[in-house]
Short mmCIF file of C-alpha atoms in Angstrom, two decimals:
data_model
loop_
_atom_site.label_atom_id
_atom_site.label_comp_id
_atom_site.label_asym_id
_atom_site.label_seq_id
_atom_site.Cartn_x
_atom_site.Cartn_y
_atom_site.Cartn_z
CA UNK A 657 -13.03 -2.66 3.62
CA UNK A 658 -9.96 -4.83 3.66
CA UNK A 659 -11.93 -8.01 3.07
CA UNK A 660 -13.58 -6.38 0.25
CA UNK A 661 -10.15 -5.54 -1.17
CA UNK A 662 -8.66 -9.33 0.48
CA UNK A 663 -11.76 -10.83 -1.80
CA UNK A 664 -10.39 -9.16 -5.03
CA UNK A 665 -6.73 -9.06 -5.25
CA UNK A 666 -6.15 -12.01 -2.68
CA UNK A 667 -3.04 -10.09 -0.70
CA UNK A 668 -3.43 -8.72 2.54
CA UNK A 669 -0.54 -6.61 2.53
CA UNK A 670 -1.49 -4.83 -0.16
CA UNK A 671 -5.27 -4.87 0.49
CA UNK A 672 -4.14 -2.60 3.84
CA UNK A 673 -2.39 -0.44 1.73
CA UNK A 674 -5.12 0.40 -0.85
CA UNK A 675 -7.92 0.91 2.16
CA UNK A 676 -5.24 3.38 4.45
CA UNK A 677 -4.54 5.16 0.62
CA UNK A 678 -8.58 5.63 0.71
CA UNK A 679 -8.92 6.89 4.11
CA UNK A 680 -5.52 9.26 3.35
CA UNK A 681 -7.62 10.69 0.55
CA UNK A 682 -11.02 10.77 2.55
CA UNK A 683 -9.38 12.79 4.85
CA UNK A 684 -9.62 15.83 2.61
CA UNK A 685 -12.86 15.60 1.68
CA UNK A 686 -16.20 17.14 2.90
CA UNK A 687 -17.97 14.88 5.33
CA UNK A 688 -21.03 15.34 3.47
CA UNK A 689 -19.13 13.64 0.32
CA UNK A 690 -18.16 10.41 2.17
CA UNK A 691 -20.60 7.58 2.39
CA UNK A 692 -19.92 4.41 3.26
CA UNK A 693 -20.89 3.22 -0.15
CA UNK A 694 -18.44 5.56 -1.52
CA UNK A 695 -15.75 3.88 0.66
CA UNK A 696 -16.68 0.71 -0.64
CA UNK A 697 -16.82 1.93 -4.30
CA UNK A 698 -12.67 3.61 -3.64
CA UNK A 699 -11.65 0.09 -2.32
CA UNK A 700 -12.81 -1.76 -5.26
CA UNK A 701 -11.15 0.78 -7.86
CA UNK A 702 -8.16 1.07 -5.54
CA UNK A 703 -8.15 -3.03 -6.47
CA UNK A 704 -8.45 -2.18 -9.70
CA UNK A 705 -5.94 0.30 -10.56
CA UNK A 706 -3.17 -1.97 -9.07
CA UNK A 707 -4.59 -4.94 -11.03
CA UNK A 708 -4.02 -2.69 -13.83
CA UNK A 709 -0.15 -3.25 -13.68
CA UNK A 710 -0.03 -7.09 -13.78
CA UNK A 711 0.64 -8.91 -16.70
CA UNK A 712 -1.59 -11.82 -17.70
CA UNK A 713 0.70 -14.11 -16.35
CA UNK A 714 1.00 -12.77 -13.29
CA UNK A 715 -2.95 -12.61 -12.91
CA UNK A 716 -3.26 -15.88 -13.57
CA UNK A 717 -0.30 -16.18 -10.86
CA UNK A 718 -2.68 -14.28 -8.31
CA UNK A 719 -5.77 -15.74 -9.71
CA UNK A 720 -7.25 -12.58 -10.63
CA UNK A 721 -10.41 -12.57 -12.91
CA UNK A 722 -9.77 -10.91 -16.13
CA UNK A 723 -12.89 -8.71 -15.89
CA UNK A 724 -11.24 -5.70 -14.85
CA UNK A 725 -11.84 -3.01 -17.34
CA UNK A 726 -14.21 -0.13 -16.06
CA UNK A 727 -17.07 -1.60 -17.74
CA UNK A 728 -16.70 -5.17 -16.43
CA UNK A 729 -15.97 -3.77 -13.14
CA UNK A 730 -19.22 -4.75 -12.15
CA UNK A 731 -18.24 -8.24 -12.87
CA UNK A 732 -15.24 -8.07 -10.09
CA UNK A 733 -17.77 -7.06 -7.18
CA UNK A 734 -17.60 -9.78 -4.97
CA UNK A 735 -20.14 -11.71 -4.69
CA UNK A 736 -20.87 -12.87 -0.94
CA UNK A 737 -23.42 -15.60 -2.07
CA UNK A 738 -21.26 -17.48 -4.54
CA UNK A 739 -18.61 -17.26 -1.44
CA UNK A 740 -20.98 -18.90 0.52
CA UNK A 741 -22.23 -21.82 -1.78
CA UNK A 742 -18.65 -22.96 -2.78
CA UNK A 743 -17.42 -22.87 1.06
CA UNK A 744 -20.53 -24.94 1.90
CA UNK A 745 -20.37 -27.28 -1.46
CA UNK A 746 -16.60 -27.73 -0.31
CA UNK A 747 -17.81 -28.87 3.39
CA UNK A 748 -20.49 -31.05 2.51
CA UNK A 749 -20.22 -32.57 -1.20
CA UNK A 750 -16.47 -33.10 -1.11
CA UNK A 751 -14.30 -35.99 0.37
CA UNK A 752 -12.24 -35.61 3.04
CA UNK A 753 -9.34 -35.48 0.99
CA UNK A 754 -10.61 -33.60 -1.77
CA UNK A 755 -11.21 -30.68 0.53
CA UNK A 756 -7.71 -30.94 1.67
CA UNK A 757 -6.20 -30.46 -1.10
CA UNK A 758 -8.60 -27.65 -2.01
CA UNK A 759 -7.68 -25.92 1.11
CA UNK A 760 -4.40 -26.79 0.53
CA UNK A 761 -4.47 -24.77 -2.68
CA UNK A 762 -6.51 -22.08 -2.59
CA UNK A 763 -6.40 -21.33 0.87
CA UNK A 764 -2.72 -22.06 1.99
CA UNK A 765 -1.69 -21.39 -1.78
CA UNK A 766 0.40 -24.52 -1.77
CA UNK A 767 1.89 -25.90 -5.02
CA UNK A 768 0.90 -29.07 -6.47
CA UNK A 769 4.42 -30.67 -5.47
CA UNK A 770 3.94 -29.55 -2.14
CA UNK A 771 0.46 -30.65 -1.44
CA UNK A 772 1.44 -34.26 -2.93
CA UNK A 773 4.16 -34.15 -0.48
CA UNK A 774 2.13 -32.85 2.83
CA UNK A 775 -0.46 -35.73 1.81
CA UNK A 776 1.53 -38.37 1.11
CA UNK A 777 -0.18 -38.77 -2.34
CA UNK A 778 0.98 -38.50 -5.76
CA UNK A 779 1.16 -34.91 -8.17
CA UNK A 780 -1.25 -36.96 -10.56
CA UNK A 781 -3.76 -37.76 -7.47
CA UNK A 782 -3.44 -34.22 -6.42
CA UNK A 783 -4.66 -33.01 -10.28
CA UNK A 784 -7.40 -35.66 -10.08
CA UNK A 785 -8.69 -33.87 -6.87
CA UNK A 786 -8.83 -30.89 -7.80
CA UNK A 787 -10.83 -31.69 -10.81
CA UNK A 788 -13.17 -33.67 -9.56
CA UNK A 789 -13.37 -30.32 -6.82
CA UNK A 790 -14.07 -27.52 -9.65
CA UNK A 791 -16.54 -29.98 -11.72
CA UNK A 792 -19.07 -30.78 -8.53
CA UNK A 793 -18.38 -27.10 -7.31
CA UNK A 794 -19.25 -25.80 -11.15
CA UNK A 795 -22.51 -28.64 -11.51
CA UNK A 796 -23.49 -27.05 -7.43
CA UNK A 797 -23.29 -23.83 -8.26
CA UNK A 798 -24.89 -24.01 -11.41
CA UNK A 799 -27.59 -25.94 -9.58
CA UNK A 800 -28.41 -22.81 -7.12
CA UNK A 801 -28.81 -20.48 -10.19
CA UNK B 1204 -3.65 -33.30 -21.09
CA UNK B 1205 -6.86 -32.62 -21.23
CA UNK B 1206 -7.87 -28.66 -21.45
CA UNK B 1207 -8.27 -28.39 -17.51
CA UNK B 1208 -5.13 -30.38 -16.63
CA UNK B 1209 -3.45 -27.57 -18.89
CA UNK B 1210 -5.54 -25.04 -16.96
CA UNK B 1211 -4.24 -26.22 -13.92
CA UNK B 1212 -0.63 -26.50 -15.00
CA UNK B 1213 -0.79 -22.60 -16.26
CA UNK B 1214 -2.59 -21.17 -13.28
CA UNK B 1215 1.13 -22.36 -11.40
CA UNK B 1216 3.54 -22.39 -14.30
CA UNK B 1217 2.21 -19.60 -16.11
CA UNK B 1218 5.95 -18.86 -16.99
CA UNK B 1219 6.35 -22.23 -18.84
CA UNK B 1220 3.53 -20.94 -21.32
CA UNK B 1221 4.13 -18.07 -23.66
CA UNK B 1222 1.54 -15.28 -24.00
CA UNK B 1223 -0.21 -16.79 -26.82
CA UNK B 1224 -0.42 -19.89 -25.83
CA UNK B 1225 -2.24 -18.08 -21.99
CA UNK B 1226 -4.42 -16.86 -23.99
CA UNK B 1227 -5.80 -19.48 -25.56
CA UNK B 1228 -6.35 -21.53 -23.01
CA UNK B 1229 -8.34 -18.82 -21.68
CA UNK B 1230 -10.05 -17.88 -24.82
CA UNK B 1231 -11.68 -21.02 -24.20
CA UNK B 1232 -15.33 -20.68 -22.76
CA UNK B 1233 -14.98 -23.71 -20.51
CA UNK B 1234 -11.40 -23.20 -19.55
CA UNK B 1235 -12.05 -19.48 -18.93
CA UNK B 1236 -15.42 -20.46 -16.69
CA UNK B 1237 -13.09 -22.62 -14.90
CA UNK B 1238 -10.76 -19.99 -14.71
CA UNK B 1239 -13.21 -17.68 -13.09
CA UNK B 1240 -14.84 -20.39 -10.80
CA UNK B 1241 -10.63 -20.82 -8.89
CA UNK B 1242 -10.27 -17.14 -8.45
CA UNK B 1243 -13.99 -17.47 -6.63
CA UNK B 1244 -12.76 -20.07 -4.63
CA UNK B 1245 -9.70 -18.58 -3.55
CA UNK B 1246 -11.40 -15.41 -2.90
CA UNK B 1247 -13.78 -17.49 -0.67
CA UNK B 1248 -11.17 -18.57 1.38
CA UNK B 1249 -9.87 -15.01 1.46
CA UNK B 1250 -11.21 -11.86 3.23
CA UNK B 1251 -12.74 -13.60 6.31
CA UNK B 1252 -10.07 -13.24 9.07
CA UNK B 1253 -10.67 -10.63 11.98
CA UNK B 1254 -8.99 -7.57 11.22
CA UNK B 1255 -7.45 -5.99 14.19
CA UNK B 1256 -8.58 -2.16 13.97
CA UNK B 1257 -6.42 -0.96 16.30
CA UNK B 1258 -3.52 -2.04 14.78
CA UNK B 1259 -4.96 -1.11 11.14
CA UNK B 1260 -4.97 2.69 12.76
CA UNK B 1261 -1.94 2.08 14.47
CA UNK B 1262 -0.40 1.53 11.22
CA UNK B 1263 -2.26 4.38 8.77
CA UNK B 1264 -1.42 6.97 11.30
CA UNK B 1265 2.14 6.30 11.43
CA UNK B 1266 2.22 6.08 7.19
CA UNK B 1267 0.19 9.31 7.12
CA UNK B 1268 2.19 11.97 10.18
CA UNK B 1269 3.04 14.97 8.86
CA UNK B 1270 6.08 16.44 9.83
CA UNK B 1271 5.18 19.25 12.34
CA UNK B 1272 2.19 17.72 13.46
CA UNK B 1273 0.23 14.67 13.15
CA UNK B 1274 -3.12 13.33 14.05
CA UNK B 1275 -3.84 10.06 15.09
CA UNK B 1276 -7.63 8.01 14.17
CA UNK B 1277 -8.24 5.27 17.06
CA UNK B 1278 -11.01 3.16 15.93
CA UNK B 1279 -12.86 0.64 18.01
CA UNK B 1280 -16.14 -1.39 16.63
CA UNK B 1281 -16.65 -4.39 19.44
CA UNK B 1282 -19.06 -3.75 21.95
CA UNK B 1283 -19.16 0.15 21.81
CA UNK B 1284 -18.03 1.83 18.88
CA UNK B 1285 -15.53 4.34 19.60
CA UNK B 1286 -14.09 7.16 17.78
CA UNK B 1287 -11.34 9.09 18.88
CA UNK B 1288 -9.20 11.19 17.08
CA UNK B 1289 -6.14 12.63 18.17
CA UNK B 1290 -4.26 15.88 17.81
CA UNK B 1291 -1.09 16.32 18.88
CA UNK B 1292 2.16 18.03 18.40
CA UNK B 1293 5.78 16.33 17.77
CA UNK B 1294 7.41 16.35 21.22
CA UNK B 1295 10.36 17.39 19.23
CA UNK B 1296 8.56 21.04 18.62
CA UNK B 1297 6.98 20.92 21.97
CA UNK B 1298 7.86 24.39 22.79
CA UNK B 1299 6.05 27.60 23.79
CA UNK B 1300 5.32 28.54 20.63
CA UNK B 1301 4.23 25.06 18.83
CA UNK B 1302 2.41 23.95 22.24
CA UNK B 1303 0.74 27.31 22.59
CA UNK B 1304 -1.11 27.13 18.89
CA UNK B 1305 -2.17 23.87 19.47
CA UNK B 1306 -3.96 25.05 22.87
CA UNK B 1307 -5.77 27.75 21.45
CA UNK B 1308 -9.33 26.63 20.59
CA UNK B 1309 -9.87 26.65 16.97
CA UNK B 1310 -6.30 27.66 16.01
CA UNK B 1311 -5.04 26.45 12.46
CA UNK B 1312 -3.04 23.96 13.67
CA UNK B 1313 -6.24 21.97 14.68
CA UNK B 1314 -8.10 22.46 11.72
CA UNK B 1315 -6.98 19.56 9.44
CA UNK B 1316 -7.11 16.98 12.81
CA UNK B 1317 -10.62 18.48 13.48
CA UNK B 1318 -11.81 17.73 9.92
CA UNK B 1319 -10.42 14.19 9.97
CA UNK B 1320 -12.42 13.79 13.35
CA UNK B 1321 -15.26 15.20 11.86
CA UNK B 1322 -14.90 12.93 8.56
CA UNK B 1323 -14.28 9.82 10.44
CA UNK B 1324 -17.37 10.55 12.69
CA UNK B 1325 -19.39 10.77 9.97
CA UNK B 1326 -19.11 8.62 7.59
CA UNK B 1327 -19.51 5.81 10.75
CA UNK B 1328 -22.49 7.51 11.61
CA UNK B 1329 -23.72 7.17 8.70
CA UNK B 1330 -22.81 3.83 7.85
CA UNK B 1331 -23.52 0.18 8.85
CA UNK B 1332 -20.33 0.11 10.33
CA UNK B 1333 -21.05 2.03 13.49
CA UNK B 1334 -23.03 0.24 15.47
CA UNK B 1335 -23.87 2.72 18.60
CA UNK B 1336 -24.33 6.32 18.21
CA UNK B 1337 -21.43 8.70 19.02
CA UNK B 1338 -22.91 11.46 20.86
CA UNK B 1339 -22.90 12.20 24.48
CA UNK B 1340 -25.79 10.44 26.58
CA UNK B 1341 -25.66 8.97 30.22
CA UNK B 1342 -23.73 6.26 29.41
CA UNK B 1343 -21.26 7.69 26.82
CA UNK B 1344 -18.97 10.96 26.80
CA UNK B 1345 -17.96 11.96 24.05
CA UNK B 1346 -14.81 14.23 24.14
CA UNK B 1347 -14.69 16.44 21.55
CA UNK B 1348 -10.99 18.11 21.34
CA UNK B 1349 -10.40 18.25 24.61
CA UNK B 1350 -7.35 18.31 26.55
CA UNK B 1351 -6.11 15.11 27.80
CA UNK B 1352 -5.80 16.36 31.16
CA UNK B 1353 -9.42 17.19 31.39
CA UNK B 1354 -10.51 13.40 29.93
CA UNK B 1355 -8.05 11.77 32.43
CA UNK B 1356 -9.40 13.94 35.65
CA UNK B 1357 -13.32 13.00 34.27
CA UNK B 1358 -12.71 8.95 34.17
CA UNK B 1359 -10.15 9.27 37.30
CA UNK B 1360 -13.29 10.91 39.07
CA UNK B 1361 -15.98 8.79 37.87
CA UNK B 1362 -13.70 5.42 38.88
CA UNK B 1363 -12.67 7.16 42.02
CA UNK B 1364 -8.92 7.12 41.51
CA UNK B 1365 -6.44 9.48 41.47
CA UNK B 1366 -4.62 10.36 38.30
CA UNK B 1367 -0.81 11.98 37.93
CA UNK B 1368 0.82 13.31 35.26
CA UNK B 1369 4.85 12.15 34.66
CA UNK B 1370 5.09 14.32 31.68
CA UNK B 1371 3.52 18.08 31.52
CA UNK B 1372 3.12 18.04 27.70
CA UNK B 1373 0.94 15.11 27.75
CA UNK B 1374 -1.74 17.03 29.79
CA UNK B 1375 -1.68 19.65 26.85
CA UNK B 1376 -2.48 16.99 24.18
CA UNK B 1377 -6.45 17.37 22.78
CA UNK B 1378 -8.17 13.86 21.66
CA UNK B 1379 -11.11 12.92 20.19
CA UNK B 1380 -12.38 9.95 22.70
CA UNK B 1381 -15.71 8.37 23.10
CA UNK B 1382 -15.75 6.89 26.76
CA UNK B 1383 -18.42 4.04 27.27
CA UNK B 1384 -19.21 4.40 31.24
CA UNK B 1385 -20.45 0.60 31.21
CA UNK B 1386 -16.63 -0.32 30.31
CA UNK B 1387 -14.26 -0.77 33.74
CA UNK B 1388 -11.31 1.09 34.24
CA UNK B 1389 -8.99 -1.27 32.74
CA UNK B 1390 -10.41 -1.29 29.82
CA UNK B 1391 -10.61 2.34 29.26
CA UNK B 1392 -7.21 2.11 29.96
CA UNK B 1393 -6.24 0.15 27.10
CA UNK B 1394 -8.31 2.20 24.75
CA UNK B 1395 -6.44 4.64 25.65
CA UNK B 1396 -3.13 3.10 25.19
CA UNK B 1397 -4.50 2.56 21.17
CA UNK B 1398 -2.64 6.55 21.40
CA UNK B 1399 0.93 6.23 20.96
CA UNK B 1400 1.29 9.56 21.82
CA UNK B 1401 1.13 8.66 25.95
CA UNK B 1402 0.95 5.92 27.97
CA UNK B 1403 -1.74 5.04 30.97
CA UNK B 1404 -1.49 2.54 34.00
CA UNK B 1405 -3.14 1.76 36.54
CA UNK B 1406 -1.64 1.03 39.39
CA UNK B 1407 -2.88 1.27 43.27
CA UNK B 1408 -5.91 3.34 42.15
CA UNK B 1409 -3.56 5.93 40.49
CA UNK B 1410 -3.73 6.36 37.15
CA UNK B 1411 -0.56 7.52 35.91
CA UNK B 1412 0.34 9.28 32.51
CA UNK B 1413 3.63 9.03 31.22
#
């Protein structure tokens, strides 16, 4: 339940919080209510509702996907296989240094400055991996669908 | 600057745009697939570390206690999933009268920690998160409310030690506690140091219960 809610909003302190808010509120409830795909269902709209509070520039801060109204919240469901495919795209179709600096950003959440600096490369050389990173993950993943 | 360079500088300057300007470069299809394709990848990085349950428990019980009494959910999914659920009393009302309504069977004071227990147990039965069955059989025991003292004196038989008692209110607290027979002593132990409630050693075949 706390990778689920890791997945969406990225933050594992507050990913912890949303899950022990679910179980707080489980904890009244019949035992005949409580599934496990119920759980599942409160972690995703425990993401949701403190999504609901950021600004647009702070989602695009966190990297949150924009599809967070009820209807779209379909949309936010991680998906495990697309997970998969750009982890094993990133291990096998990109150069050594690429992937650093991919790891270096999304992983570590390093800024560009920083990553130039931990590589020894340039800011420029950092933007040109990281392009050349999202268009062969984007042509891969396209090519599995 | 092409439209992704831009993309790139707003996903970690956002501030140095102004809303409109946000906007449109996600109003654009490719810049908004984009868009959607880094949030995938950082959530694919995300979400795959361990997560230590214990501690997770540890954590929700202590955000959770109620004032007068609090209960405490021990969760363990490795080799034998375990469920324990304890009900205790603040040492600080440990007297006659708050001690003596958490011994009777079925008093009030158990009845919220017996529905968590309940809850807990099953919604993990019922899931794909529990992976072995919680009730009783030759190789499991599973307590069900009972008195420390008595869960302590079962193991301390089965592994052939002898148990003592340093505190008199910790023989009164009631637990929730699967016991896997295939696990050794020690590590019964430290399940059952996952309570923070009381603490267990083992020490020259004597189990002692501070």
């Amino acid at each position: 339940m706390i990778a689920l809610a890791v997945r969406i909003i990225h933050d594992k302190d507050a990913a912890r919080d949303i899950v022990h808010d679910v179980f707080a509120t489980v904890l009244s409830k019949e035992p005949d209510d409580v599934t496990a795909p119920y759980l599942m269902v409160a972690v995703r709209n425990g993401c949701l509702n403190y999504m609901r509070d950021f600004s647009t520039r702070e989602r695009i801060n966190e990297l949150y996907k924009f599809h967070t109204a009820v209807d779209d919240a379909d949309v936010l469901w991680p998906d495990e296989d697309t997970y998969q495919r750009i982890q094993m795209i990133i291990d096998s179709e990109l150069g050594e240094q690429c992937r650093k600096v991919v790891r270096l950003r999304f992983y570590e959440g390093l800024s560009y400055m920083d990553i130039a600096g931990r590589l020894s490369i340039s800011k420029v050389a950092v933007y040109k991996h990281l392009r050349h990173a999202l268009d062969v993950l984007r042509i891969k993943i396209n090519d599995y669908e | 600057m092409n439209k992704i360079d831009r993309l790139l500088d707003a996903v970690e300057h956002p501030e140095h745009f102004t809303d409109d300007e946000l906007n449109e470069i996600l109003s654009n299809n490719e810049s908004e697939e984009y868009y959607d394709l880094m949030c995938d990848i950082r959530s694919s990085f995300l979400g795959n570390e361990s997560v230590d349950v214990n501690a997770e428990w540890a954590a929700f019980v202590k955000a959770n206690s109620e004032p007068r009494h609090k209960f405490v959910l021990f969760l363990r999914r490795h080799a034998a999933a375990v469920i324990i659920v304890a009900v205790v009393s603040l040492v600080s009302v440990g007297a006659a009268v708050g001690i003596g309504s958490h011994v009777k069977p079925g008093g009030s004071e158990m009845h919220s920690g017996q529905a968590a227990a309940d809850t807990v147990d099953h919604i993990l039965s019922g899931s794909e998160v529990s992976t072995e069955d919680t009730d009783s059989t030759a190789e499991t025991v599973l307590f069900k409310n009972e008195p420390l003292e008595k869960i302590i004196a079962d193991i301390a038989k089965y592994y052939n030690v002898d148990m003592r008692f340093e505190n008199e209110d910790s023989k009164r607290l009631r637990l929730f506690f699967c016991w896997d027979k295939n696990m050794n002593l020690q590590e019964v132990v430290e399940q059952l140091n996952g309570f923070e409630q009381f603490k267990v050693t083992l020490r020259d075949n004597i189990l002692t219960i501070d």
